[in-house]
CSV table of C-alpha atoms and ligand atoms in Angstrom, one decimal:
chain,number,residue,atom,x,y,z
A,1,MET,CA,105.8,110.5,112.6
A,2,ALA,CA,108.3,112.0,115.0
A,3,ARG,CA,107.6,115.3,116.6
A,4,VAL,CA,108.8,118.2,114.6
A,5,GLY,CA,109.3,122.3,115.6
A,6,ILE,CA,109.8,125.2,113.9
A,7,ALA,CA,113.8,124.7,114.0
A,8,ASP,CA,112.6,121.4,111.5
A,9,PHE,CA,111.1,123.7,109.1
A,10,GLN,CA,114.3,126.1,109.1
A,11,ALA,CA,116.8,123.2,108.8
A,12,TRP,CA,114.7,122.2,106.1
A,13,LYS,CA,115.0,125.3,104.3
A,14,ALA,CA,118.6,125.2,104.8
A,15,GLU,CA,118.7,121.6,103.5
A,16,ARG,CA,116.3,122.5,100.2
A,17,ARG,CA,114.3,119.5,101.6
A,18,ARG,CA,110.8,120.2,100.4
A,19,PHE,CA,107.8,119.4,102.8
A,20,ALA,CA,103.8,118.5,102.8
A,21,CYS,CA,101.2,120.6,105.1
A,22,LEU,CA,97.8,119.4,105.0
A,23,THR,CA,94.6,120.9,106.5
A,24,ALA,CA,92.5,118.9,109.0
A,25,TYR,CA,89.1,119.6,111.2
A,26,ASP,CA,88.6,116.9,113.2
A,27,ALA,CA,90.4,114.3,115.6
A,28,PRO,CA,90.8,111.3,113.0
A,29,THR,CA,92.1,113.1,110.0
A,30,ALA,CA,94.6,114.4,112.2
A,31,ARG,CA,95.6,111.2,113.5
A,32,ILE,CA,95.7,109.8,110.1
A,33,LEU,CA,97.9,112.5,108.4
A,34,HIS,CA,100.4,112.4,111.0
A,35,GLY,CA,100.3,108.9,111.0
A,36,ALA,CA,100.9,109.3,107.1
A,37,GLY,CA,104.0,111.5,108.0
A,38,ILE,CA,102.6,115.2,107.2
A,39,PRO,CA,104.9,116.8,109.2
A,40,LEU,CA,102.5,120.2,109.7
A,41,ILE,CA,99.0,120.2,109.9
A,42,LEU,CA,96.9,123.2,109.4
A,43,VAL,CA,93.7,123.7,110.7
A,44,GLY,CA,92.4,126.2,108.3
A,45,ASP,CA,89.6,128.7,108.3
A,46,SER,CA,88.9,126.3,105.2
A,47,ALA,CA,86.8,124.5,107.7
A,48,GLY,CA,84.0,127.1,106.9
A,49,ASN,CA,83.6,125.9,103.2
A,50,THR,CA,84.5,122.0,103.8
A,51,VAL,CA,83.2,120.8,106.6
A,52,LEU,CA,80.9,123.6,108.0
A,53,GLY,CA,78.7,124.2,105.0
A,54,TYR,CA,79.3,128.2,104.6
A,55,ARG,CA,80.0,129.8,101.1
A,56,ASP,CA,83.5,131.4,102.4
A,57,THR,CA,85.8,131.8,105.4
A,58,ILE,CA,84.1,134.9,106.5
A,59,PRO,CA,81.6,133.7,109.2
A,60,VAL,CA,83.8,131.2,110.5
A,61,THR,CA,84.1,132.4,114.1
A,62,MET,CA,86.4,131.8,117.0
A,63,GLU,CA,84.5,129.2,118.8
A,64,GLU,CA,84.2,127.2,115.7
A,65,MET,CA,87.9,127.1,114.9
A,66,LEU,CA,88.5,126.2,118.7
A,67,HIS,CA,86.2,123.5,118.3
A,68,HIS,CA,88.1,122.3,115.6
A,69,VAL,CA,91.8,122.8,116.8
A,70,LYS,CA,91.1,120.9,120.2
A,71,ALA,CA,89.6,118.1,118.1
A,72,ALA,CA,92.9,117.9,115.5
A,73,ARG,CA,95.0,118.2,118.6
A,74,ARG,CA,93.2,115.3,120.6
A,75,GLY,CA,93.8,113.3,117.4
A,76,ALA,CA,97.4,113.9,116.8
A,77,PRO,CA,98.9,114.8,120.3
A,78,GLU,CA,102.7,114.9,118.7
A,79,ALA,CA,101.7,116.6,115.4
A,80,PHE,CA,103.0,120.4,115.0
A,81,ILE,CA,99.5,122.2,114.6
A,82,THR,CA,99.0,125.7,113.0
A,83,ALA,CA,95.6,127.1,113.7
A,84,ASP,CA,93.9,129.7,111.4
A,85,LEU,CA,93.0,133.1,112.9
A,86,PRO,CA,89.3,133.7,111.6
A,87,PHE,CA,88.1,136.5,110.2
A,88,LEU,CA,87.8,139.8,112.7
A,89,SER,CA,89.4,137.6,115.0
A,90,TYR,CA,92.6,139.6,114.9
A,91,GLN,CA,91.3,143.0,112.7
A,92,ALA,CA,89.6,145.0,115.3
A,93,SER,CA,92.0,145.5,117.6
A,94,GLU,CA,95.4,144.3,119.0
A,95,ASP,CA,94.6,142.9,122.2
A,96,ASP,CA,91.8,141.2,120.9
A,97,ALA,CA,94.0,139.5,118.3
A,98,LEU,CA,96.8,138.7,121.4
A,99,GLU,CA,94.0,137.4,123.5
A,100,ASN,CA,92.6,135.2,120.5
A,101,ALA,CA,96.1,134.0,119.1
A,102,GLY,CA,97.0,132.8,122.8
A,103,LEU,CA,93.3,130.9,123.2
A,104,MET,CA,94.6,128.9,120.2
A,105,LEU,CA,97.6,127.8,122.0
A,106,LYS,CA,96.2,128.0,125.4
A,107,GLU,CA,93.2,126.2,124.9
A,108,GLY,CA,93.4,124.7,121.7
A,109,GLY,CA,96.9,123.5,122.1
A,110,ALA,CA,97.9,124.7,118.7
A,111,ASP,CA,101.8,124.6,118.1
A,112,ALA,CA,101.3,128.2,116.1
A,113,VAL,CA,98.7,130.7,114.5
A,114,LYS,CA,98.4,131.5,111.3
A,115,LEU,CA,97.1,135.3,109.8
A,116,GLU,CA,96.5,136.3,106.7
A,117,GLY,CA,98.1,140.0,105.2
A,118,GLY,CA,101.3,142.0,105.2
A,119,ARG,CA,102.7,145.2,106.2
A,120,PRO,CA,99.6,146.5,108.4
A,121,TRP,CA,100.1,143.3,110.5
A,122,ALA,CA,103.8,143.1,111.2
A,123,ALA,CA,103.9,144.9,114.2
A,124,LEU,CA,100.4,142.7,115.6
A,125,VAL,CA,102.9,139.9,114.6
A,126,ARG,CA,106.2,140.9,116.7
A,127,ARG,CA,103.9,141.7,119.5
A,128,MET,CA,102.8,138.0,119.2
A,129,ILE,CA,105.8,136.5,118.9
A,130,SER,CA,107.1,138.6,121.7
A,131,ALA,CA,103.9,136.9,123.7
A,132,GLY,CA,105.6,133.4,122.9
A,133,ILE,CA,103.1,132.8,119.9
A,134,PRO,CA,104.5,131.4,116.7
A,135,VAL,CA,103.1,133.1,113.6
A,136,MET,CA,102.8,131.8,109.9
A,137,GLY,CA,102.2,134.3,107.6
A,138,HIS,CA,99.7,134.1,104.5
A,139,LEU,CA,100.3,136.3,101.3
A,140,GLY,CA,98.9,136.5,97.8
A,141,LEU,CA,95.3,135.5,97.6
A,142,THR,CA,94.2,135.6,101.1
A,143,PRO,CA,90.8,134.3,101.2
A,144,GLN,CA,89.4,136.6,104.2
A,145,SER,CA,89.8,139.8,101.6
A,146,ALA,CA,88.5,137.8,98.6
A,147,SER,CA,85.8,140.5,98.1
A,148,LEU,CA,88.5,143.3,98.1
A,149,LEU,CA,91.0,141.5,95.9
A,150,GLY,CA,88.3,141.1,93.4
A,151,GLY,CA,87.3,137.4,93.9
A,152,TYR,CA,89.2,134.0,94.2
A,153,ARG,CA,91.9,135.2,91.6
A,154,VAL,CA,95.5,134.8,91.1
A,155,GLN,CA,97.5,137.9,92.9
A,156,ALA,CA,100.2,139.9,92.0
A,157,THR,CA,100.8,139.3,88.3
A,158,THR,CA,102.2,142.7,87.5
A,159,ALA,CA,105.5,144.2,88.6
A,160,GLU,CA,103.9,146.7,91.0
A,161,SER,CA,101.5,144.0,92.8
A,162,ALA,CA,104.6,141.6,92.9
A,163,ARG,CA,106.9,144.2,94.4
A,164,ALA,CA,104.1,145.1,96.9
A,165,LEU,CA,104.0,141.7,97.6
A,166,ALA,CA,107.3,141.2,98.2
A,167,ASP,CA,107.9,143.8,100.5
A,168,ASP,CA,105.1,142.4,102.5
A,169,ALA,CA,107.1,139.1,102.6
A,170,LEU,CA,110.3,141.1,104.2
A,171,GLN,CA,108.0,143.1,106.5
A,172,LEU,CA,106.5,140.0,108.1
A,173,GLU,CA,110.0,138.1,107.9
A,174,GLN,CA,111.3,141.0,110.1
A,175,ALA,CA,108.5,140.7,112.1
A,176,GLY,CA,109.3,137.1,113.1
A,177,ILE,CA,107.0,134.9,111.2
A,178,PHE,CA,108.6,131.1,111.0
A,179,ALA,CA,106.9,130.3,107.5
A,180,LEU,CA,104.9,131.7,104.7
A,181,VAL,CA,101.9,130.6,102.7
A,182,LEU,CA,101.7,132.3,99.0
A,183,GLU,CA,98.3,131.7,97.7
A,184,CYS,CA,98.0,132.1,94.1
A,185,ILE,CA,100.7,134.0,93.0
A,186,PRO,CA,103.1,133.6,89.8
A,187,GLN,CA,105.5,131.0,89.9
A,188,GLU,CA,108.1,133.1,89.1
A,189,LEU,CA,107.4,135.4,92.0
A,190,ALA,CA,107.4,132.3,94.3
A,191,ARG,CA,110.9,131.4,93.2
A,192,ALA,CA,112.2,134.5,93.8
A,193,LEU,CA,110.9,134.7,97.2
A,194,THR,CA,112.0,131.5,97.9
A,195,GLU,CA,115.4,132.3,97.2
A,196,ARG,CA,115.5,135.7,99.0
A,197,LEU,CA,113.4,134.5,102.4
A,198,ALA,CA,115.4,133.1,105.3
A,199,VAL,CA,111.9,131.5,106.5
A,200,PRO,CA,110.1,128.1,104.7
A,201,THR,CA,107.5,129.1,101.9
A,202,ILE,CA,104.7,127.2,101.7
A,203,GLY,CA,102.7,126.9,98.2
A,204,ILE,CA,99.4,126.9,97.4
A,205,GLY,CA,98.9,127.7,93.9
A,206,ALA,CA,102.4,129.2,93.5
A,207,GLY,CA,104.1,126.7,91.6
A,208,VAL,CA,106.8,124.1,92.6
A,209,ASP,CA,109.6,125.9,93.7
A,210,CYS,CA,108.3,126.9,97.3
A,211,ASP,CA,109.7,125.2,100.2
A,212,GLY,CA,106.7,123.3,101.1
A,213,GLN,CA,103.2,122.9,99.5
A,214,VAL,CA,99.9,123.0,101.1
A,215,LEU,CA,96.7,121.7,99.9
A,216,VAL,CA,92.8,121.5,101.2
A,217,LEU,CA,92.6,117.8,102.4
A,218,HIS,CA,89.1,117.9,101.0
A,219,ASP,CA,90.3,119.6,97.5
A,220,LEU,CA,93.2,116.5,97.1
A,221,LEU,CA,90.7,113.8,98.4
A,222,GLY,CA,87.8,115.0,95.9
A,223,PHE,CA,85.3,115.7,98.8
A,224,ARG,CA,83.9,119.3,97.7
A,225,GLY,CA,80.8,118.3,96.3
A,226,GLY,CA,80.3,120.1,92.9
A,227,GLU,CA,82.6,123.3,93.8
A,228,LYS,CA,84.8,124.0,90.6
A,229,THR,CA,88.3,122.7,91.6
A,230,PRO,CA,91.1,125.3,91.3
A,231,ARG,CA,94.0,124.5,88.7
A,232,PHE,CA,96.5,124.1,91.2
A,233,VAL,CA,94.3,121.1,93.2
A,234,ARG,CA,95.8,117.4,92.3
A,235,ARG,CA,93.3,115.0,93.3
A,236,TYR,CA,94.5,111.7,94.7
A,237,ALA,CA,91.0,110.2,95.6
A,238,GLU,CA,87.4,110.7,94.8
A,239,VAL,CA,86.2,110.1,98.2
A,240,GLU,CA,82.9,111.5,97.4
A,241,GLN,CA,82.1,109.2,94.7
A,242,SER,CA,83.4,106.5,97.3
A,243,ILE,CA,81.0,107.7,100.1
A,244,ALA,CA,77.6,107.9,97.6
A,245,GLU,CA,78.7,104.2,96.5
A,246,ALA,CA,78.9,102.6,100.2
A,247,ALA,CA,75.9,104.4,101.3
A,248,LYS,CA,74.1,103.3,98.2
A,249,LYS,CA,75.4,99.5,98.7
A,250,PHE,CA,74.1,100.1,102.3
A,251,ALA,CA,70.6,101.2,101.4
A,252,ALA,CA,70.1,98.9,99.0
A,253,ASP,CA,71.1,96.0,101.2
A,254,VAL,CA,69.2,97.4,103.9
A,255,GLU,CA,66.1,97.3,101.8
A,256,GLN,CA,66.4,93.7,100.4
A,257,GLY,CA,66.9,92.4,104.1
A,258,LYS,CA,71.0,91.4,103.3
A,259,TYR,CA,72.1,93.5,106.1
A,260,PRO,CA,72.6,92.6,108.6
A,261,SER,CA,74.0,89.0,108.3
A,262,ARG,CA,73.6,86.5,110.9
A,263,GLU,CA,77.4,86.5,111.8
A,264,GLU,CA,76.6,90.7,112.3
A,265,SER,CA,74.3,89.8,114.7
A,266,PHE,CA,74.2,88.9,118.1
A,267,HIS,CA,72.7,85.6,119.6
A,268,MET,CA,71.7,84.2,122.8
A,269,PRO,CA,73.6,81.2,124.4
A,270,ALA,CA,72.0,77.9,123.2
A,271,GLY,CA,69.2,76.9,125.6
A,272,GLU,CA,68.7,80.3,126.5
A,273,TRP,CA,66.4,81.2,123.7
A,274,GLN,CA,64.3,78.4,124.2
A,275,ARG,CA,64.1,79.0,128.1
A,276,PHE,CA,62.7,82.5,127.1
A,277,ARG,CA,58.7,82.9,127.8
A,278,PRO,CA,57.4,85.9,125.9
A,279,PRO,CA,55.1,87.9,127.9
A,280,GLU,CA,51.6,87.2,127.8
B,1,LIG,O1,92.0,128.1,105.5
B,1,LIG,C1,93.3,127.4,104.9
B,1,LIG,O2,93.1,125.9,104.5
B,1,LIG,C2,94.2,127.7,104.6
B,1,LIG,C3,95.0,127.1,103.3
B,1,LIG,C4,94.3,127.1,101.8
B,1,LIG,C5,96.3,127.6,102.9
B,1,LIG,O3,94.7,129.1,104.8
């Protein structure tokens, strides 16, 4: 996949060309996704629930995110990588926010950052962009505020709340975001926003009309344990089952002395073993 940039996402919006985005948290996954032609890789703070064993995204730290962003960058040097700003890395103070966003680019090697929330963050988004940090917005179900939003549920289902979200989207666009994630909102609202906004919308549980679609890779792969799968997730593989089957087969082969075979073992050159004398 050739290197893409923000101008490409804008051009695709103008051409009405849809694009895919997936999460990656490590080098091999980023390499595979880039090789598969996924133009936008998100190192999401969903790393918290998918690979770090947390219940949600709240405990995820800057240190952990940087670790994942760096790994993804090493795996896919040419990919467009957006790094999620984790909870409290941008909410406490604007100076910290700028510093943390900068670290994602400077140390992590990301191309852009993503932050959750609308109007209250517009000034911060402006400041980041003035500092040269591209920002992706995220509205609707914003997991870092799931408690406030009453849990993981569809958002903006009333005319008033839909209007508030639309106003937030416009504020973020005016602040200079290059793309906007819309999570768990009615399809009708996502369609209207996609038509209204000049920047691409990237839906997750927001219907088919967005400019792009994003999924958490572990959801798409069937790699999320017993967790209930949200309605918008389509599974394209059953990786969890494949891993369990492979592990069981390996254990059975070991227990039955079938692994390793002669071909899977190393051997001394002819004659050398005959010359070998074990210690007395
Ligand atoms: O953290 C994440 O993976 C995300 C996507 C769900 C958009 O924010």
